[in-house]
């Protein structure tokens, strides 16, 4: 017995020794496949045991485990990975994002987070990483091609120019068509005044976590008054629990001019083919061989350098998390004497005050100073003066050594008032400055009295102080030869106050009810003080203190608006199978008369996740449908006729030429939407399809009225229009291995609009900032909303041009619809490729159809600098048309005609269809290549991550457009108060630049 016990003891010791001998320590690093960064707080667990470890600030872990056991690696929002322990002492793991998990939660109206499976309307999300990959300073430019249903156009390639975004077509003719902009739950300013940059461009893209786009009325219905044009919900980054992280980046951009309009370089100054030095036109004789010819368009633009630096710190404990960031951008421009200095500071924190109460607060300060050398569209187009400047003169020769103007041509008796001078004088000596200081504060207090109830109160303010200043230096030819300075100083603020009670509870095991009840207050105020001073007594001092009393005009403005609303949102879900939702919102607004200032906005929607009936683990399928009716209130102070200050001796006020209307009612927009979401192959193929119909009625318009009424224009509820379209977003992961992943997303959309009704006998409504000699941006009854009207040649019923007996086409002087500025079809194609430590992303943007009104070419044609003139002038040409006979029949034209000055000036130039072009384009928006140093090498350098980045923006565009870049919007958002008035109008638009950048990204 004793021997047996000894034997058992020995076997136990041996077995124990063997087991302990197999235990080993495994170390490694866990990183993300998206950006190569170490993952802090990832879990490493021995399968089937309670033994676990977490990664530190470097993503490193250490755990004791026996050979043959399995380690499970996991982190929230990432796909878990398992590894069997062998002889290797190091196991490094790269975790991929869990696409299904990432798509489950999206931010919707009022900042409410919803499970995407139960959403009953279309919401599209753009991640902050995809936005930053575009390397655009303006957020809206970074969204181009990434949203199905969004028409985004920039006013030009300069840091001071605005960008306009329209979702699912225009909903109004004279109001704001842009979506509501929300940052962390509060409304923010996105205005663009005097042609300056839209204010959302102030926000630093480096601070953005993601952007949700609520395109449909049902998605944005809880915003009521502002929901007719959709909403863009921007969520900024926040602190994360864990060890402090410090990140920084630096990027340098080299910017050069993109696609330029072409000029003829054959004919010099003059008229009718005769040389005339006094003429500013280029209709003279041909240049002699010994005369210099200056390519002034290329000589004008320059190569510019931009610096962009950012620093952020985040971290915190379970009770307090924080995020602090700072950024500085010094942007040059290809336009001389144009630059931007922008500073951003953001501090954001979340404090868990108790087990049931938390507070999130943020403060964002922005200083954005922009100087521009070019005047805007109100001065006749950004670069029209450059495009029409005779090639006989060197555009760089504009100033004498003593600073006085150098006139290219001046009459002997002229003091310079009527002289000709290089446009460079105005660019360098007559700049405009836009200086903005902006402060956005936001606080949200949440209290959770019960597990199924949350009470929240949010209070925020967006305050903007701006100064806009323009100078005309004495000696500048024109009306202000003695000099002029204009300055306007304005302060505006949006104050948002929101209370929500959110209740969500399961019952009967299979049902879930979510109810939101709330109320909001939205206050807007804008105050301005400005002056205009003319005729300086001291030429070198641009101040109102050095002009006579009669040369000084002071102006003051004050506008206010108050809105209140109560609302509710009820959603009932059965399992994950069926969801029904209804919302209602009642608004009160101060911009309408008491009898009309209250109105109600409802929405009804539902979704059916049919994949739940057939093996929901392998695929996903959902149908959704919604209907909503929302509205817009009137612009401020349009219900009353106001007094206007007059610039006369002694001053005073007169009745404004715009008549008020106390009977104004809110605009109404209703929308029906149906769509489906499909997902296959373990979320590697995802499809989202949507069809919508949108109709706007009782549109608030400001047409001209008969003069006996006592006014020039009045504001009415008149007219209706409709939009319908289809949207498709397809995401696929064709290749996915341990080292390589390719993700591709295609966004495609088509919108068709139609004007249904006008007031009275109105047939055509012209946009005031786009009137040209032969064509205008306008809306015509029963035609497209973004139309073009103008003249055409006389045509037969079969469409043949009628030619006169001399061989020239006959002009039909009747104005008619001649174009549609709305694209026929759009595609954005985003690709992201990851291979080990390399990542590559690029975006193709395609546009098919849609017309451009090429007013730039028309102006160049009028003065003889257009490229076509050099190709066709004084040549004989047989027009393809027919000649009318005495009996009313037609015969084919065979007579040749000379394309001389008289033809171009009196025929070609007068016909609008000659300047309307149906265009297509294929362009690369950006290509970004990144490389992250191996973790072992980065650690030796004392950093968690060191990344290198090479990028190019707008490197090339393939298009049939005869002008510069076909992305044009001459006057920018809401020019002259009219929505989308110059989208698709090229009136001296500055072509988009192409740039190349190099960047460093560091995480400590």
Short mmCIF file of N, CA and C in Angstrom, two decimals, residues 107-109 124 126 139-140 143 147 150 152 164-167 178-188 190 200 208 210-215 220 223 226 229-235:
data_model
loop_
_atom_site.label_atom_id
_atom_site.label_comp_id
_atom_site.label_asym_id
_atom_site.label_seq_id
_atom_site.Cartn_x
_atom_site.Cartn_y
_atom_site.Cartn_z
N UNK A 107 -27.07 58.20 -36.23
CA UNK A 107 -27.62 59.39 -35.59
C UNK A 107 -28.68 59.98 -36.50
N UNK A 108 -29.88 60.21 -35.96
CA UNK A 108 -30.98 60.76 -36.74
C UNK A 108 -31.35 62.14 -36.20
N UNK A 109 -32.57 62.59 -36.53
CA UNK A 109 -33.00 63.93 -36.14
C UNK A 109 -32.92 64.12 -34.63
N UNK A 124 -28.05 58.08 -44.79
CA UNK A 124 -26.72 57.68 -45.27
C UNK A 124 -25.66 58.31 -44.38
N UNK A 126 -21.49 59.09 -43.63
CA UNK A 126 -20.13 59.23 -44.14
C UNK A 126 -19.21 59.32 -42.92
N UNK A 139 -15.90 71.19 -45.62
CA UNK A 139 -16.56 69.89 -45.38
C UNK A 139 -17.44 69.49 -46.55
N UNK A 140 -18.20 70.44 -47.09
CA UNK A 140 -19.13 70.11 -48.17
C UNK A 140 -18.39 69.60 -49.40
N UNK A 143 -17.68 65.95 -49.21
CA UNK A 143 -18.81 65.04 -49.37
C UNK A 143 -19.14 64.74 -50.83
N UNK A 147 -22.47 60.88 -51.37
CA UNK A 147 -23.86 60.86 -50.95
C UNK A 147 -24.74 60.69 -52.18
N UNK A 150 -27.19 63.93 -53.62
CA UNK A 150 -26.69 65.26 -53.26
C UNK A 150 -26.01 65.91 -54.47
N UNK A 152 -23.69 68.81 -55.27
CA UNK A 152 -22.77 69.70 -54.56
C UNK A 152 -21.91 70.42 -55.58
N UNK A 164 -22.26 74.97 -52.47
CA UNK A 164 -23.71 74.79 -52.27
C UNK A 164 -24.04 73.30 -52.35
N UNK A 165 -24.95 72.85 -51.49
CA UNK A 165 -25.41 71.47 -51.49
C UNK A 165 -26.93 71.45 -51.54
N UNK A 166 -27.48 70.64 -52.43
CA UNK A 166 -28.92 70.46 -52.54
C UNK A 166 -29.22 68.97 -52.52
N UNK A 167 -30.13 68.55 -51.65
CA UNK A 167 -30.52 67.15 -51.53
C UNK A 167 -31.86 66.92 -52.24
N UNK A 178 -30.74 74.75 -49.27
CA UNK A 178 -29.72 73.92 -48.63
C UNK A 178 -30.28 73.25 -47.38
N UNK A 179 -29.77 72.07 -47.05
CA UNK A 179 -30.27 71.37 -45.86
C UNK A 179 -29.87 72.09 -44.57
N UNK A 180 -30.62 71.80 -43.54
CA UNK A 180 -30.31 72.29 -42.20
C UNK A 180 -29.00 71.66 -41.73
N UNK A 181 -28.14 72.46 -41.11
CA UNK A 181 -26.87 71.98 -40.61
C UNK A 181 -26.90 71.87 -39.08
N UNK A 182 -26.63 70.68 -38.57
CA UNK A 182 -26.67 70.41 -37.14
C UNK A 182 -25.30 69.88 -36.71
N UNK A 183 -24.73 70.45 -35.67
CA UNK A 183 -23.47 69.96 -35.10
C UNK A 183 -23.72 69.59 -33.64
N UNK A 184 -23.56 68.33 -33.32
CA UNK A 184 -23.76 67.83 -31.94
C UNK A 184 -25.11 68.28 -31.37
N UNK A 185 -26.14 68.23 -32.20
CA UNK A 185 -27.50 68.46 -31.72
C UNK A 185 -28.02 69.87 -31.83
N UNK A 186 -27.19 70.86 -32.18
CA UNK A 186 -27.69 72.23 -32.28
C UNK A 186 -27.50 72.77 -33.70
N UNK A 187 -28.38 73.69 -34.06
CA UNK A 187 -28.30 74.31 -35.38
C UNK A 187 -27.09 75.23 -35.45
N UNK A 188 -26.39 75.19 -36.61
CA UNK A 188 -25.24 76.07 -36.82
C UNK A 188 -25.42 76.86 -38.11
N UNK A 190 -24.73 78.29 -41.68
CA UNK A 190 -24.08 77.92 -42.93
C UNK A 190 -24.35 78.96 -44.01
N UNK A 200 -20.17 76.63 -42.76
CA UNK A 200 -19.83 75.28 -42.28
C UNK A 200 -18.37 74.96 -42.59
N UNK A 208 -14.22 65.75 -36.83
CA UNK A 208 -15.50 65.11 -37.14
C UNK A 208 -15.41 63.60 -36.98
N UNK A 210 -18.36 61.49 -37.56
CA UNK A 210 -19.12 61.02 -38.73
C UNK A 210 -20.19 62.04 -39.05
N UNK A 211 -20.81 61.85 -40.24
CA UNK A 211 -21.88 62.73 -40.71
C UNK A 211 -23.04 61.87 -41.18
N UNK A 212 -24.23 62.14 -40.67
CA UNK A 212 -25.45 61.47 -41.13
C UNK A 212 -26.21 62.43 -42.02
N UNK A 213 -26.67 61.93 -43.16
CA UNK A 213 -27.40 62.76 -44.11
C UNK A 213 -28.85 62.29 -44.14
N UNK A 214 -29.73 63.16 -43.67
CA UNK A 214 -31.17 62.89 -43.67
C UNK A 214 -31.74 63.55 -44.93
N UNK A 215 -31.90 62.76 -45.98
CA UNK A 215 -32.28 63.34 -47.27
C UNK A 215 -33.78 63.54 -47.40
N UNK A 220 -36.15 63.83 -41.57
CA UNK A 220 -35.86 65.11 -40.91
C UNK A 220 -37.11 65.77 -40.34
N UNK A 223 -37.50 68.08 -37.31
CA UNK A 223 -36.99 69.45 -37.36
C UNK A 223 -38.02 70.43 -37.90
N UNK A 226 -37.52 73.53 -40.73
CA UNK A 226 -36.29 73.48 -41.52
C UNK A 226 -36.07 72.14 -42.23
N UNK A 229 -35.77 70.73 -46.87
CA UNK A 229 -34.59 70.48 -47.72
C UNK A 229 -33.65 69.45 -47.11
N UNK A 230 -34.12 68.71 -46.09
CA UNK A 230 -33.28 67.70 -45.45
C UNK A 230 -32.40 68.28 -44.36
N UNK A 231 -31.55 67.44 -43.81
CA UNK A 231 -30.67 67.87 -42.73
C UNK A 231 -29.36 67.08 -42.79
N UNK A 232 -28.29 67.74 -42.40
CA UNK A 232 -26.98 67.10 -42.29
C UNK A 232 -26.55 67.16 -40.83
N UNK A 233 -26.37 65.98 -40.25
CA UNK A 233 -26.08 65.85 -38.82
C UNK A 233 -24.60 65.54 -38.64
N UNK A 234 -23.86 66.49 -38.09
CA UNK A 234 -22.41 66.34 -37.90
C UNK A 234 -22.15 66.01 -36.44
N UNK A 235 -21.44 64.91 -36.20
CA UNK A 235 -21.06 64.51 -34.85
C UNK A 235 -19.56 64.65 -34.70
#
